[in-house]
PDB file of C-alpha atoms and ligand atoms in Angstrom:
ATOM      1  CA  MET A   1       0.000   0.000   0.000  1.00 69.00           C
ATOM      2  CA  SER A   2       1.477   3.336  -0.995  1.00 82.00           C
ATOM      3  CA  ILE A   3       1.601   6.242   1.453  1.00 91.00           C
ATOM      4  CA  GLU A   4       1.087   9.734   0.130  1.00 94.00           C
ATOM      5  CA  ILE A   5       3.192  12.437   1.756  1.00 97.00           C
ATOM      6  CA  ASP A   6       2.193  16.060   1.146  1.00 98.00           C
ATOM      7  CA  VAL A   7       4.462  19.045   1.783  1.00 98.00           C
ATOM      8  CA  LEU A   8       2.244  22.122   1.748  1.00 98.00           C
ATOM      9  CA  ASN A   9       2.260  25.819   2.566  1.00 98.00           C
ATOM     10  CA  GLY A  10       2.053  26.207   6.355  1.00 98.00           C
ATOM     11  CA  ASP A  11      -0.773  28.734   6.604  1.00 98.00           C
ATOM     12  CA  ALA A  12      -2.888  27.250   3.801  1.00 98.00           C
ATOM     13  CA  SER A  13      -2.665  23.728   5.272  1.00 98.00           C
ATOM     14  CA  TRP A  14      -3.326  24.763   8.899  1.00 98.00           C
ATOM     15  CA  PRO A  15      -7.071  23.866   8.695  1.00 97.00           C
ATOM     16  CA  ARG A  16      -6.037  20.295   7.761  1.00 97.00           C
ATOM     17  CA  ALA A  17      -3.452  20.116  10.558  1.00 98.00           C
ATOM     18  CA  GLU A  18      -5.416  21.818  13.318  1.00 97.00           C
ATOM     19  CA  PRO A  19      -7.659  18.918  14.474  1.00 96.00           C
ATOM     20  CA  LEU A  20      -4.633  16.616  14.908  1.00 97.00           C
ATOM     21  CA  MET A  21      -2.603  19.269  16.706  1.00 97.00           C
ATOM     22  CA  GLN A  22      -5.486  20.061  19.074  1.00 96.00           C
ATOM     23  CA  ALA A  23      -6.028  16.352  19.770  1.00 95.00           C
ATOM     24  CA  VAL A  24      -2.348  15.696  20.550  1.00 96.00           C
ATOM     25  CA  TRP A  25      -1.819  18.978  22.445  1.00 96.00           C
ATOM     26  CA  PRO A  26      -5.200  20.116  23.869  1.00 96.00           C
ATOM     27  CA  ALA A  27      -5.051  23.679  25.197  1.00 95.00           C
ATOM     28  CA  HIS A  28      -6.167  22.650  28.715  1.00 96.00           C
ATOM     29  CA  VAL A  29      -3.304  20.123  28.888  1.00 96.00           C
ATOM     30  CA  VAL A  30      -0.654  22.380  27.335  1.00 96.00           C
ATOM     31  CA  GLU A  31      -1.377  25.283  29.680  1.00 95.00           C
ATOM     32  CA  LYS A  32      -0.353  23.114  32.664  1.00 96.00           C
ATOM     33  CA  LEU A  33       2.958  22.033  31.108  1.00 95.00           C
ATOM     34  CA  SER A  34       6.276  23.715  31.898  1.00 93.00           C
ATOM     35  CA  TRP A  35       6.385  25.090  28.320  1.00 95.00           C
ATOM     36  CA  GLY A  36       2.676  25.974  28.178  1.00 96.00           C
ATOM     37  CA  HIS A  37       3.456  29.701  28.266  1.00 95.00           C
ATOM     38  CA  VAL A  38       5.751  29.654  25.195  1.00 97.00           C
ATOM     39  CA  LYS A  39       4.660  31.575  22.096  1.00 97.00           C
ATOM     40  CA  TRP A  40       5.574  29.484  19.065  1.00 98.00           C
ATOM     41  CA  ALA A  41       6.221  30.414  15.426  1.00 98.00           C
ATOM     42  CA  HIS A  42       3.841  29.284  12.689  1.00 98.00           C
ATOM     43  CA  ALA A  43       5.225  26.651  10.324  1.00 98.00           C
ATOM     44  CA  ASP A  44       6.356  27.797   6.865  1.00 98.00           C
ATOM     45  CA  LEU A  45       5.569  24.365   5.404  1.00 98.00           C
ATOM     46  CA  ARG A  46       3.843  21.266   6.747  1.00 98.00           C
ATOM     47  CA  VAL A  47       4.439  17.596   6.000  1.00 98.00           C
ATOM     48  CA  LEU A  48       1.077  15.808   6.152  1.00 98.00           C
ATOM     49  CA  ILE A  49       0.245  12.115   5.959  1.00 98.00           C
ATOM     50  CA  ASP A  50      -3.381  10.954   5.866  1.00 97.00           C
ATOM     51  CA  ALA A  51      -4.651   7.927   7.782  1.00 94.00           C
ATOM     52  CA  PRO A  52      -4.690   4.676   5.780  1.00 91.00           C
ATOM     53  CA  GLU A  53      -7.956   3.387   4.343  1.00 89.00           C
ATOM     54  CA  ASP A  54      -8.232   0.688   7.033  1.00 87.00           C
ATOM     55  CA  ALA A  55      -8.023   3.233   9.889  1.00 88.00           C
ATOM     56  CA  ALA A  56     -11.023   3.569  12.193  1.00 87.00           C
ATOM     57  CA  GLN A  57     -11.458   7.197  11.120  1.00 89.00           C
ATOM     58  CA  PRO A  58     -10.359   9.139   8.047  1.00 91.00           C
ATOM     59  CA  GLY A  59      -8.341  12.341   8.380  1.00 93.00           C
ATOM     60  CA  LEU A  60      -4.794  13.355   9.076  1.00 97.00           C
ATOM     61  CA  ALA A  61      -2.519  10.749  10.688  1.00 97.00           C
ATOM     62  CA  CYS A  62       0.760  12.626  11.011  1.00 98.00           C
ATOM     63  CA  HIS A  63       2.097  16.176  10.947  1.00 98.00           C
ATOM     64  CA  VAL A  64       5.567  17.729  10.910  1.00 98.00           C
ATOM     65  CA  GLY A  65       6.006  21.503  10.708  1.00 98.00           C
ATOM     66  CA  ILE A  66       8.961  22.930   8.750  1.00 98.00           C
ATOM     67  CA  PHE A  67      10.482  26.329   9.530  1.00 98.00           C
ATOM     68  CA  PHE A  68      13.095  28.482   7.772  1.00 98.00           C
ATOM     69  CA  ARG A  69      14.936  31.200   9.614  1.00 98.00           C
ATOM     70  CA  ASP A  70      17.820  33.647   9.251  1.00 98.00           C
ATOM     71  CA  ALA A  71      19.396  32.981  12.635  1.00 98.00           C
ATOM     72  CA  THR A  72      22.854  33.631  14.047  1.00 98.00           C
ATOM     73  CA  TRP A  73      25.419  31.186  15.410  1.00 98.00           C
ATOM     74  CA  ASP A  74      28.110  32.850  17.531  1.00 98.00           C
ATOM     75  CA  GLY A  75      27.143  36.184  16.036  1.00 98.00           C
ATOM     76  CA  ARG A  76      27.371  35.096  12.393  1.00 98.00           C
ATOM     77  CA  LYS A  77      24.319  34.978  10.188  1.00 98.00           C
ATOM     78  CA  VAL A  78      23.240  31.460   9.276  1.00 98.00           C
ATOM     79  CA  HIS A  79      20.162  30.239   7.416  1.00 98.00           C
ATOM     80  CA  ILE A  80      18.708  27.296   9.268  1.00 98.00           C
ATOM     81  CA  GLY A  81      15.781  24.935   9.000  1.00 98.00           C
ATOM     82  CA  GLY A  82      13.533  23.833  11.812  1.00 98.00           C
ATOM     83  CA  VAL A  83      11.172  21.023  12.679  1.00 98.00           C
ATOM     84  CA  GLY A  84       8.296  21.284  15.140  1.00 98.00           C
ATOM     85  CA  GLY A  85       4.828  20.017  15.935  1.00 98.00           C
ATOM     86  CA  VAL A  86       5.839  16.412  15.247  1.00 98.00           C
ATOM     87  CA  SER A  87       2.727  14.396  15.970  1.00 98.00           C
ATOM     88  CA  THR A  88       1.001  11.184  14.985  1.00 97.00           C
ATOM     89  CA  ARG A  89      -2.592  10.323  15.877  1.00 96.00           C
ATOM     90  CA  PRO A  90      -2.577   7.722  18.694  1.00 94.00           C
ATOM     91  CA  ASP A  91      -4.301   5.016  16.582  1.00 94.00           C
ATOM     92  CA  CYS A  92      -1.724   5.469  13.792  1.00 95.00           C
ATOM     93  CA  ARG A  93       1.467   5.355  15.896  1.00 96.00           C
ATOM     94  CA  GLY A  94       4.216   2.793  15.466  1.00 97.00           C
ATOM     95  CA  ARG A  95       3.694   2.499  11.696  1.00 95.00           C
ATOM     96  CA  GLY A  96       6.677   4.641  10.763  1.00 97.00           C
ATOM     97  CA  TYR A  97       4.655   7.732   9.855  1.00 98.00           C
ATOM     98  CA  ALA A  98       6.615  10.210  11.988  1.00 98.00           C
ATOM     99  CA  SER A  99       9.882   8.769  10.661  1.00 98.00           C
ATOM    100  CA  LEU A 100       8.654   9.140   7.068  1.00 98.00           C
ATOM    101  CA  ALA A 101       7.444  12.688   7.717  1.00 98.00           C
ATOM    102  CA  LEU A 102      10.733  13.654   9.406  1.00 98.00           C
ATOM    103  CA  ASN A 103      12.678  12.269   6.439  1.00 98.00           C
ATOM    104  CA  ALA A 104      10.461  14.278   4.077  1.00 98.00           C
ATOM    105  CA  ALA A 105      11.100  17.392   6.187  1.00 98.00           C
ATOM    106  CA  ILE A 106      14.861  16.838   6.044  1.00 98.00           C
ATOM    107  CA  ARG A 107      14.755  16.298   2.259  1.00 98.00           C
ATOM    108  CA  THR A 108      12.713  19.490   1.883  1.00 98.00           C
ATOM    109  CA  MET A 109      15.129  21.528   4.015  1.00 98.00           C
ATOM    110  CA  ARG A 110      18.121  20.048   2.170  1.00 95.00           C
ATOM    111  CA  ASP A 111      16.544  21.190  -1.110  1.00 93.00           C
ATOM    112  CA  HIS A 112      16.856  24.758   0.184  1.00 87.00           C
ATOM    113  CA  GLU A 113      20.555  25.065  -0.534  1.00 81.00           C
ATOM    114  CA  ALA A 114      21.182  27.886   1.912  1.00 94.00           C
ATOM    115  CA  VAL A 115      20.076  25.784   4.923  1.00 97.00           C
ATOM    116  CA  ARG A 116      23.219  24.907   6.909  1.00 98.00           C
ATOM    117  CA  PHE A 117      21.605  22.757   9.615  1.00 98.00           C
ATOM    118  CA  ALA A 118      18.211  22.044  11.130  1.00 98.00           C
ATOM    119  CA  MET A 119      17.037  22.415  14.721  1.00 98.00           C
ATOM    120  CA  LEU A 120      14.235  21.053  16.850  1.00 98.00           C
ATOM    121  CA  PHE A 121      13.309  21.283  20.520  1.00 98.00           C
ATOM    122  CA  CYS A 122      11.951  18.344  22.451  1.00 97.00           C
ATOM    123  CA  GLU A 123      10.973  17.060  25.852  1.00 96.00           C
ATOM    124  CA  PRO A 124      13.208  14.523  27.625  1.00 96.00           C
ATOM    125  CA  HIS A 125      10.919  11.562  26.847  1.00 96.00           C
ATOM    126  CA  ASN A 126      11.345  12.124  23.092  1.00 97.00           C
ATOM    127  CA  GLU A 127      15.118  12.620  23.000  1.00 98.00           C
ATOM    128  CA  ALA A 128      15.847   8.941  22.241  1.00 98.00           C
ATOM    129  CA  PHE A 129      13.333   9.033  19.365  1.00 98.00           C
ATOM    130  CA  TYR A 130      15.217  11.862  17.638  1.00 98.00           C
ATOM    131  CA  GLN A 131      18.698  10.576  18.498  1.00 98.00           C
ATOM    132  CA  ALA A 132      17.775   7.286  16.806  1.00 98.00           C
ATOM    133  CA  ARG A 133      16.919   9.338  13.706  1.00 98.00           C
ATOM    134  CA  GLY A 134      20.248  11.165  13.436  1.00 98.00           C
ATOM    135  CA  TRP A 135      19.570  14.272  15.512  1.00 98.00           C
ATOM    136  CA  GLN A 136      22.360  15.424  17.857  1.00 98.00           C
ATOM    137  CA  ARG A 137      22.142  17.337  21.088  1.00 98.00           C
ATOM    138  CA  PHE A 138      23.198  21.007  20.828  1.00 98.00           C
ATOM    139  CA  LEU A 139      25.034  21.812  24.054  1.00 98.00           C
ATOM    140  CA  GLY A 140      25.292  25.571  23.693  1.00 98.00           C
ATOM    141  CA  GLU A 141      22.821  28.342  24.480  1.00 98.00           C
ATOM    142  CA  VAL A 142      19.732  29.175  22.450  1.00 98.00           C
ATOM    143  CA  TYR A 143      18.028  32.571  22.401  1.00 98.00           C
ATOM    144  CA  ALA A 144      14.629  33.393  20.921  1.00 98.00           C
ATOM    145  CA  GLU A 145      12.028  36.116  20.793  1.00 98.00           C
ATOM    146  CA  GLN A 146       9.017  36.056  23.097  1.00 98.00           C
ATOM    147  CA  PRO A 147       6.358  38.738  23.629  1.00 98.00           C
ATOM    148  CA  GLU A 148       8.452  40.167  26.503  1.00 97.00           C
ATOM    149  CA  GLY A 149      11.580  40.377  24.324  1.00 98.00           C
ATOM    150  CA  ARG A 150      14.695  38.306  23.627  1.00 98.00           C
ATOM    151  CA  VAL A 151      15.053  35.445  26.101  1.00 98.00           C
ATOM    152  CA  ARG A 152      17.302  32.487  26.672  1.00 98.00           C
ATOM    153  CA  PHE A 153      15.213  29.574  25.407  1.00 98.00           C
ATOM    154  CA  GLU A 154      15.425  26.680  27.839  1.00 97.00           C
ATOM    155  CA  ALA A 155      11.874  25.310  27.719  1.00 96.00           C
ATOM    156  CA  MET A 156      13.037  22.231  25.824  1.00 97.00           C
ATOM    157  CA  ALA A 157      16.335  20.628  24.829  1.00 98.00           C
ATOM    158  CA  PRO A 158      17.773  21.719  21.457  1.00 98.00           C
ATOM    159  CA  PHE A 159      18.749  19.124  18.858  1.00 98.00           C
ATOM    160  CA  VAL A 160      20.443  19.686  15.498  1.00 98.00           C
ATOM    161  CA  PHE A 161      20.528  17.813  12.214  1.00 98.00           C
ATOM    162  CA  ASP A 162      23.766  18.472  10.313  1.00 98.00           C
ATOM    163  CA  PHE A 163      23.787  19.589   6.693  1.00 97.00           C
ATOM    164  CA  THR A 164      26.889  21.603   5.781  1.00 96.00           C
ATOM    165  CA  ARG A 165      27.518  22.794   9.373  1.00 97.00           C
ATOM    166  CA  LYS A 166      27.727  20.710  12.544  1.00 98.00           C
ATOM    167  CA  PRO A 167      26.888  22.967  15.467  1.00 98.00           C
ATOM    168  CA  ARG A 168      27.371  21.426  18.898  1.00 98.00           C
ATOM    169  CA  ASP A 169      28.244  24.432  21.042  1.00 98.00           C
ATOM    170  CA  GLY A 170      28.191  28.206  21.139  1.00 98.00           C
ATOM    171  CA  ILE A 171      25.244  30.575  20.966  1.00 98.00           C
ATOM    172  CA  ILE A 172      22.403  30.201  18.492  1.00 98.00           C
ATOM    173  CA  ASP A 173      19.972  33.098  18.281  1.00 98.00           C
ATOM    174  CA  LEU A 174      16.787  32.076  16.469  1.00 98.00           C
ATOM    175  CA  CYS A 175      16.128  35.777  15.748  1.00 98.00           C
ATOM    176  CA  GLY A 176      12.401  35.181  16.105  1.00 98.00           C
ATOM    177  CA  LEU A 177       9.872  32.963  17.842  1.00 98.00           C
ATOM    178  CA  PRO A 178      10.911  29.376  18.613  1.00 98.00           C
ATOM    179  CA  TRP A 179       9.228  26.321  17.036  1.00 98.00           C
TER     180      TRP A 179
HETATM  181  C1  COA B 201       6.642  10.686  18.984  1.00 64.05           C
HETATM  182  C2  COA B 201       5.619  10.375  17.885  1.00 64.05           C
HETATM  183  C3  COA B 201       5.531  11.558  16.929  1.00 64.05           C
HETATM  184  C4  COA B 201       6.074   9.121  17.112  1.00 64.05           C
HETATM  185  O1  COA B 201       5.172   8.924  16.031  1.00 64.05           O
HETATM  186  P1  COA B 201       5.081   7.520  15.245  1.00 64.05           P
HETATM  187  O2  COA B 201       4.392   7.794  13.953  1.00 64.05           O
HETATM  188  O3  COA B 201       4.517   6.492  16.113  1.00 64.05           O
HETATM  189  O4  COA B 201       6.626   7.232  14.995  1.00 64.05           O
HETATM  190  P2  COA B 201       7.254   6.071  14.079  1.00 64.05           P
HETATM  191  O5  COA B 201       6.202   5.043  13.814  1.00 64.05           O
HETATM  192  O6  COA B 201       7.953   6.678  12.936  1.00 64.05           O
HETATM  193  O7  COA B 201       8.372   5.530  15.032  1.00 64.05           O
HETATM  194  C5  COA B 201       7.963   4.763  16.126  1.00 64.05           C
HETATM  195  C6  COA B 201       9.206   4.194  16.716  1.00 64.05           C
HETATM  196  O8  COA B 201       9.752   5.162  17.564  1.00 64.05           O
HETATM  197  C7  COA B 201       9.734   4.663  18.877  1.00 64.05           C
HETATM  198  N1  COA B 201       9.372   5.769  19.746  1.00 64.05           N
HETATM  199  C8  COA B 201       8.209   6.435  19.782  1.00 64.05           C
HETATM  200  N2  COA B 201       8.260   7.385  20.739  1.00 64.05           N
HETATM  201  C9  COA B 201       9.483   7.281  21.300  1.00 64.05           C
HETATM  202  C10 COA B 201      10.140   7.957  22.327  1.00 64.05           C
HETATM  203  N3  COA B 201       9.534   8.935  22.992  1.00 64.05           N
HETATM  204  N4  COA B 201      11.414   7.606  22.641  1.00 64.05           N
HETATM  205  C11 COA B 201      12.039   6.620  21.971  1.00 64.05           C
HETATM  206  N5  COA B 201      11.457   5.917  20.982  1.00 64.05           N
HETATM  207  C12 COA B 201      10.192   6.255  20.654  1.00 64.05           C
HETATM  208  C13 COA B 201       8.688   3.582  18.891  1.00 64.05           C
HETATM  209  O9  COA B 201       8.973   2.658  19.907  1.00 64.05           O
HETATM  210  C14 COA B 201       8.902   2.977  17.532  1.00 64.05           C
HETATM  211  O10 COA B 201      10.044   2.164  17.512  1.00 64.05           O
HETATM  212  P3  COA B 201      10.173   0.937  16.482  1.00 64.05           P
HETATM  213  O11 COA B 201      10.091   1.540  15.113  1.00 64.05           O
HETATM  214  O12 COA B 201      11.515   0.375  16.794  1.00 64.05           O
HETATM  215  O13 COA B 201       9.013   0.081  16.808  1.00 64.05           O
HETATM  216  C15 COA B 201       4.221  10.066  18.479  1.00 64.05           C
HETATM  217  O14 COA B 201       4.365   9.128  19.505  1.00 64.05           O
HETATM  218  C16 COA B 201       3.481  11.285  19.033  1.00 64.05           C
HETATM  219  O15 COA B 201       2.758  11.968  18.308  1.00 64.05           O
HETATM  220  N6  COA B 201       3.653  11.575  20.337  1.00 64.05           N
HETATM  221  C17 COA B 201       2.944  12.692  20.986  1.00 64.05           C
HETATM  222  C18 COA B 201       3.443  14.035  20.496  1.00 64.05           C
HETATM  223  C19 COA B 201       4.934  14.229  20.705  1.00 64.05           C
HETATM  224  O16 COA B 201       5.463  13.993  21.780  1.00 64.05           O
HETATM  225  N7  COA B 201       5.623  14.655  19.620  1.00 64.05           N
HETATM  226  C20 COA B 201       7.025  14.988  19.651  1.00 64.05           C
HETATM  227  C21 COA B 201       7.169  16.443  19.856  1.00 64.05           C
HETATM  228  S1  COA B 201       8.879  16.932  19.976  1.00 64.05           S
END
């Protein structure tokens, strides 16, 4: 059975993504989490995979948001990619959908030649998932914009996926909202 993977404009595809995102991260749950206060960027692109025909319900099975950003690393401008909002509907987990969608996100970011590396931020219980898929811990400091101004971003652990640069340390400023 073939699996169709769409990579679509982030704003235009939000109505398709929203029900899955709200189901995986309901507002009343998120607001009680340590990162519930964070203001996040909107995805530039979204990888979307629909549920298979034999699923109990139709609709979206998996989502990965893709971000592009002119950031800085140790004060030097660097164009980076980002991944966020990785989620698979509970009844569709363990079928490789998130792995497929992450691979599609990496291919898409690699196609943007100026992207030097990709970043994501995750909670401790998901670190092994990303490490098993080639993401490496970034041990330096990350800064981002929030409504109150520029802040050190420590809500979640930063991970990087190497393209032409391999950042492990130093200071990365996202120069905008985190994802
Ligand atoms: C994490 C998540 C996206 C994985 O989606 P998925 O479609 O089931 O992922 P895949 O099928 O591609 O991969 C599943 C594999 O990863 C493993 N895995 C899943 N979550 C894991 C975790 N937190 N840590 C380590 N391994 C994990 C599974 O055991 C499985 O391993 P296997 O292939 O050896 O059987 C999904 O569980 C989810 O939506 N979780 C809630 C939202 C969330 O936490 N998202 C991450 C935000 S940073």
